mmCIF file of C-alpha atoms and ligand atoms in Angstrom:
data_model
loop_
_atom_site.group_PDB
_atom_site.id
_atom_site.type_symbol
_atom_site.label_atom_id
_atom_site.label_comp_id
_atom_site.label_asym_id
_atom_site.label_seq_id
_atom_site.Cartn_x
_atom_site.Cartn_y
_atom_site.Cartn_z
ATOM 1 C CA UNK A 1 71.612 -13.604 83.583
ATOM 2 C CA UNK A 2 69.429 -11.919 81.080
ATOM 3 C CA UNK A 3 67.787 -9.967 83.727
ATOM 4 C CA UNK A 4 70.837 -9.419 85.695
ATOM 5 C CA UNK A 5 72.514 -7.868 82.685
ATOM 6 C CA UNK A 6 69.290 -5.659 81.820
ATOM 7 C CA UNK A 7 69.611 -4.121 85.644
ATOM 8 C CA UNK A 8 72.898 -3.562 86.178
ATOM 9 C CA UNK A 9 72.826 -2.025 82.015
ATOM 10 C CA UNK A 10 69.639 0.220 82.912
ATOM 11 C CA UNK A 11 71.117 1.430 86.292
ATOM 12 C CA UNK A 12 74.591 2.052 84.949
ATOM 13 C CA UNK A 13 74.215 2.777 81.020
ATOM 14 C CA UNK A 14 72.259 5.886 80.897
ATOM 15 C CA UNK A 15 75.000 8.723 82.853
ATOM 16 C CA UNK A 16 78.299 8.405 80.820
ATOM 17 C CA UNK A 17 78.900 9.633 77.526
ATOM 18 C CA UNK A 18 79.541 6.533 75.500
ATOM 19 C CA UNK A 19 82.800 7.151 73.447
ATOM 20 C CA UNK A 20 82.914 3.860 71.353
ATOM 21 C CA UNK A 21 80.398 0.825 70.122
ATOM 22 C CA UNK A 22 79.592 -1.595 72.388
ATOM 23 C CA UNK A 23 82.581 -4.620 72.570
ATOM 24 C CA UNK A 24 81.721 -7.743 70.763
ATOM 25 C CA UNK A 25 81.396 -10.253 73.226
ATOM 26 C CA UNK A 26 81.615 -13.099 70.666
ATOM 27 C CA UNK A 27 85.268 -13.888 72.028
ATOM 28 C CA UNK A 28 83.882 -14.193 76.414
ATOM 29 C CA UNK A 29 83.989 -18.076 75.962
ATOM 30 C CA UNK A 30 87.797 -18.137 75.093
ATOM 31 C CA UNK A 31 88.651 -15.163 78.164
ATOM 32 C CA UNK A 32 86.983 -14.559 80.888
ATOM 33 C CA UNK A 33 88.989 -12.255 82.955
ATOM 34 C CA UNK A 34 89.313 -13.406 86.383
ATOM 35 C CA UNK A 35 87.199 -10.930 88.618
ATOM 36 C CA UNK A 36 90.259 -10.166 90.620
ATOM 37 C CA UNK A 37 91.949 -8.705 87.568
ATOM 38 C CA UNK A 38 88.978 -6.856 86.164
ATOM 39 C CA UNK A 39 88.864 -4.930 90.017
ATOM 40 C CA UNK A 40 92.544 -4.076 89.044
ATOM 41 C CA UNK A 41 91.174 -2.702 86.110
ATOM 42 C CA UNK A 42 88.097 -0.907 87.922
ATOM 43 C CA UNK A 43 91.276 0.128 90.573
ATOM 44 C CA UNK A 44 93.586 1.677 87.959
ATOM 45 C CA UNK A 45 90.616 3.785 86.202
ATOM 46 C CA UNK A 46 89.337 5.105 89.634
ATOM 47 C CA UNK A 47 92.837 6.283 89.909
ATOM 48 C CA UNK A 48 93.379 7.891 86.802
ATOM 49 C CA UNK A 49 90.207 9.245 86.986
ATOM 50 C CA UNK A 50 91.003 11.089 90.132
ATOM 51 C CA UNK A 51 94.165 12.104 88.608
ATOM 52 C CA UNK A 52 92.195 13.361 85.116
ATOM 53 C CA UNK A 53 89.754 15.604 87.371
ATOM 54 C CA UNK A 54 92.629 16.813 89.552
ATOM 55 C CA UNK A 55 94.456 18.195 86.465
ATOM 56 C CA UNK A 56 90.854 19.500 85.168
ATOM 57 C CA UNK A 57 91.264 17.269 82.460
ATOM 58 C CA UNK A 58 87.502 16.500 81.676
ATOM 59 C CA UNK A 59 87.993 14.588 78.774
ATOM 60 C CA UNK A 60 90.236 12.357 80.094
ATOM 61 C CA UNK A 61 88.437 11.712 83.257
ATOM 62 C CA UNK A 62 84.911 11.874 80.854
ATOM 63 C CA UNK A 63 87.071 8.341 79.006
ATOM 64 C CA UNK A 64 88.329 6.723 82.613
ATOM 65 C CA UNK A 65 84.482 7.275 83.909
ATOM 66 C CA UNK A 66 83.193 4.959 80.760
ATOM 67 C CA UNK A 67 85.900 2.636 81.564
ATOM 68 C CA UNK A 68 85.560 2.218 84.871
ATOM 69 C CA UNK A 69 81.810 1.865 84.331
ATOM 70 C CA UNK A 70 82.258 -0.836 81.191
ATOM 71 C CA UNK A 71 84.659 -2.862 83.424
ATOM 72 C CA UNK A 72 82.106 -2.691 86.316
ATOM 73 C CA UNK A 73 79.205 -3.734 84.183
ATOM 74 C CA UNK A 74 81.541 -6.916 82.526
ATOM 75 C CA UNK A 75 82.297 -7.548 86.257
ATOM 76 C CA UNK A 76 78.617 -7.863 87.264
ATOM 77 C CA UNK A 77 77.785 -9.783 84.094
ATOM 78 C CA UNK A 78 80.450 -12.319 84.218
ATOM 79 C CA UNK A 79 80.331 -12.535 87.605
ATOM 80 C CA UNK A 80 76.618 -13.836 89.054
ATOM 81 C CA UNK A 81 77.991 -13.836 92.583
ATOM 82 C CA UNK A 82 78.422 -10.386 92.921
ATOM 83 C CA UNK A 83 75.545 -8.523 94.799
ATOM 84 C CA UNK A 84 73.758 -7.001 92.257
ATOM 85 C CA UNK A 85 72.713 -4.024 94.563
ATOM 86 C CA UNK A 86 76.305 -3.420 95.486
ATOM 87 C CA UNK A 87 76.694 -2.578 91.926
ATOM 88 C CA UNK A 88 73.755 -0.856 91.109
ATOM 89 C CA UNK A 89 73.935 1.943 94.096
ATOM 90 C CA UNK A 90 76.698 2.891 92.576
ATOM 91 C CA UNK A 91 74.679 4.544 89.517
ATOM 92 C CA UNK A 92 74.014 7.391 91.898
ATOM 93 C CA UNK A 93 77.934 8.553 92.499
ATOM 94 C CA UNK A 94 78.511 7.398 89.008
ATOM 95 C CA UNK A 95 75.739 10.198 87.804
ATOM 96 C CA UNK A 96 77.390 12.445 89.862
ATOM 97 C CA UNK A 97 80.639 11.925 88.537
ATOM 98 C CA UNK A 98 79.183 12.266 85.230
ATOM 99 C CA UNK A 99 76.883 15.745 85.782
ATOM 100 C CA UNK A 100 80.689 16.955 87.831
ATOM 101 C CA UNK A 101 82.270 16.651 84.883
ATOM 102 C CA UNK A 102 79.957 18.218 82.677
ATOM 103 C CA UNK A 103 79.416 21.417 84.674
ATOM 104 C CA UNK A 104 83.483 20.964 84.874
ATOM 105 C CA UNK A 105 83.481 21.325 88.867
ATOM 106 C CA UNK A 106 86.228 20.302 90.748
ATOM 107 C CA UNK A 107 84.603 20.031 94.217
ATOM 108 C CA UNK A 108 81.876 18.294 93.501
ATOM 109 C CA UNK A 109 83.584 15.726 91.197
ATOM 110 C CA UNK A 110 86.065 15.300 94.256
ATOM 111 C CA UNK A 111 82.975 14.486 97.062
ATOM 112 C CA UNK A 112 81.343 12.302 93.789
ATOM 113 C CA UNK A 113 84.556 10.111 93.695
ATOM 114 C CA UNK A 114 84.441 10.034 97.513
ATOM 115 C CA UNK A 115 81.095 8.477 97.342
ATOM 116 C CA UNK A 116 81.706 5.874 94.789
ATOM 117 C CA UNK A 117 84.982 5.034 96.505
ATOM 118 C CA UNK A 118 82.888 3.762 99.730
ATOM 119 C CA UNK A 119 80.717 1.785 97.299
ATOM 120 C CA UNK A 120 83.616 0.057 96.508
ATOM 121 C CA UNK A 121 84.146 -0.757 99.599
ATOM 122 C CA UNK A 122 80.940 -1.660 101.079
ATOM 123 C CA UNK A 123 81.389 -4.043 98.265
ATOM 124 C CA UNK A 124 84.194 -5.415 99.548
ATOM 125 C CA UNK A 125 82.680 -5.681 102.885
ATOM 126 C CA UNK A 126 79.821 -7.569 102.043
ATOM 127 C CA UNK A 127 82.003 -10.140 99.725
ATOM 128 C CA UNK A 128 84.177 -10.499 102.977
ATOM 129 C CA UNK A 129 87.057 -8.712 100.945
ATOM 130 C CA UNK A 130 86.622 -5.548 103.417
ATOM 131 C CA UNK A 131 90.561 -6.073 103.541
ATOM 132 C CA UNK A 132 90.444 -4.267 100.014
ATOM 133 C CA UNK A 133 90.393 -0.851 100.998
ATOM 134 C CA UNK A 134 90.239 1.523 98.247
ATOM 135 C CA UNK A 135 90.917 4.958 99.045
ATOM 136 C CA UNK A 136 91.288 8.320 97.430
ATOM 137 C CA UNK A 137 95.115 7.981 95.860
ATOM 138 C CA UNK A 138 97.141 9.895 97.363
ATOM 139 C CA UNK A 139 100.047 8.998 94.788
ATOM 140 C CA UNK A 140 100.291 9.326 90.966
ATOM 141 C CA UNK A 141 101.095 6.044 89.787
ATOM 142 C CA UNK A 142 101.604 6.431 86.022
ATOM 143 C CA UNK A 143 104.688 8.595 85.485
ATOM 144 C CA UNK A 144 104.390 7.431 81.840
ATOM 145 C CA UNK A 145 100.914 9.539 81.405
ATOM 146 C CA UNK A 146 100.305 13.230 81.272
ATOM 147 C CA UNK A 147 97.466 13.515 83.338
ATOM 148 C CA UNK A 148 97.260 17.589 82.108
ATOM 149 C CA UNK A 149 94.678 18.708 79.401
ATOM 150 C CA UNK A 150 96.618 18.717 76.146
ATOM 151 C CA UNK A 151 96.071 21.380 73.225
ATOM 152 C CA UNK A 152 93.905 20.765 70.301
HETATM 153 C C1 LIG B 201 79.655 -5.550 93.622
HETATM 154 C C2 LIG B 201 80.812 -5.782 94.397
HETATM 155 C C3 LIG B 201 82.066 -4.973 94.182
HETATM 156 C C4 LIG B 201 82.175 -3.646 93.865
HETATM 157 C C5 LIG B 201 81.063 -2.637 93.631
HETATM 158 C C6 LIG B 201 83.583 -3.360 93.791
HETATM 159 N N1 LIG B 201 84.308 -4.478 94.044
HETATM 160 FE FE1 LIG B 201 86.317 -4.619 94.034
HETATM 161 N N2 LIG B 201 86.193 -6.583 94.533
HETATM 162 C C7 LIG B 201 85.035 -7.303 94.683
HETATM 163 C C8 LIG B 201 85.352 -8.680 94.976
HETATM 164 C C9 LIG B 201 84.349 -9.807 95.204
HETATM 165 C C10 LIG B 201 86.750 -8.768 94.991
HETATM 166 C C11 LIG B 201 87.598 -10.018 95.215
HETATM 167 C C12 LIG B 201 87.862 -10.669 93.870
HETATM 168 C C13 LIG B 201 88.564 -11.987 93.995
HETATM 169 O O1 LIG B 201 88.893 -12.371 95.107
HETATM 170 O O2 LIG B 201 88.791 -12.614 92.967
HETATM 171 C C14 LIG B 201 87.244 -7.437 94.727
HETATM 172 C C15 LIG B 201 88.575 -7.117 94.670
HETATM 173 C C16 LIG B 201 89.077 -5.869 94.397
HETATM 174 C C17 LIG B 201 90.476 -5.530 94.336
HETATM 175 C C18 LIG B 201 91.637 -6.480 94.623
HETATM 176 C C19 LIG B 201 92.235 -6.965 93.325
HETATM 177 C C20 LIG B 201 93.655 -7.411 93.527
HETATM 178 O O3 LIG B 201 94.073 -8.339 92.837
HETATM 179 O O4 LIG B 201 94.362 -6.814 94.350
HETATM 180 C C21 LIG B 201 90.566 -4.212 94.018
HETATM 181 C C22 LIG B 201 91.832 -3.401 93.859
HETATM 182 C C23 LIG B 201 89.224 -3.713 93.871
HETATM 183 N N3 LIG B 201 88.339 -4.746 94.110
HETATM 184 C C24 LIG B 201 88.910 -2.413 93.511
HETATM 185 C C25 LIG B 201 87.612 -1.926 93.439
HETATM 186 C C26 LIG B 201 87.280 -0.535 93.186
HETATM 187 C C27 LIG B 201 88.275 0.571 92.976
HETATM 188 C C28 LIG B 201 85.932 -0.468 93.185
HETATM 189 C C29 LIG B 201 85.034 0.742 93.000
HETATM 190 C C30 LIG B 201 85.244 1.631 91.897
HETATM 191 C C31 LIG B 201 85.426 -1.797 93.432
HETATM 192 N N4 LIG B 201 86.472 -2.646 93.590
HETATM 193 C C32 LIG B 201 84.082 -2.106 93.504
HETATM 194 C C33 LIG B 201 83.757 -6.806 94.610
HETATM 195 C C34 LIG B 201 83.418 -5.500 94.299
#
């Protein structure tokens, strides 16, 4: 577990601009998410961070990367099942995702999400949950959120 936790942190902790203090995780014995509704987490950040980078919003999609990336690492940590190299080779589209949105570029953030979207599902594949396809939305889901950069 200790080790675990010290991979999947040193493969996924150094790309993304941390934007808050680390959780407390005094509380984990009382919750522990279910892993099914953590992925729904990890599903609606990929989403809104497609949506964030397809309105050049860079902060917002900057916030939905460290999400996504803090609900993958509690998903590897709380769950020891998981194949720890399914998570980790995802530090390389996550980077890229992360460098994208620095240099504020469009196409490259777009083939970046492409790339960590078939990590997700050679995930899937290998947990025998390849019937979990994730793909690129093609829909906005949240007509409650302005997905647009807003003024300062
Ligand atoms: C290391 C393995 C792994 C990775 C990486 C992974 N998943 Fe999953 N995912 C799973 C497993 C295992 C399940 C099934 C969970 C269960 O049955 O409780 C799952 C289930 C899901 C579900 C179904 C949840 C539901 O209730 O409908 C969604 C959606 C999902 N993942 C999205 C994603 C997205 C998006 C990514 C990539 C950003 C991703 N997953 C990356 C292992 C992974």
């Amino acid at each position: 577990m200790t080790y675990r936790k010290w991979v999947v942190g040193v493969a996924l902790a150094c790309s993304v601009v941390s934007l808050a203090a680390a959780p407390s995780r005094s509380n984990a014995d009382q919750y522990l998410p279910r892993l099914g509704d953590i992925m729904n987490l990890i599903q609606v950040r990929h989403a809104k961070l497609w949506f964030a980078g397809q309105a050049k919003n860079w902060d917002l999609a900057g916030y939905e990367l460290a999400q996504l990336k803090q609900s993958l690492t509690d998903a590897a940590i709380f769950y020891s099942g998981l194949p720890v190299n399914n998570v980790t080779t995802l530090s390389q589209p996550i980077q890229s995702i992360s460098d994208a949105i620095a240099a504020k570029d469009g196409k490259r953030f777009a083939s970046a999400v492409t790339e960590l979207t078939s990590g997700c599902n050679a995930c899937h594949a290998t947990m025998d949950r390849g019937y979990v396809a994730i793909r690129i939305p093609t829909d906005k889901p949240f007509g409650n959120q302005d997905f647009r950069p807003q003024g300062r």
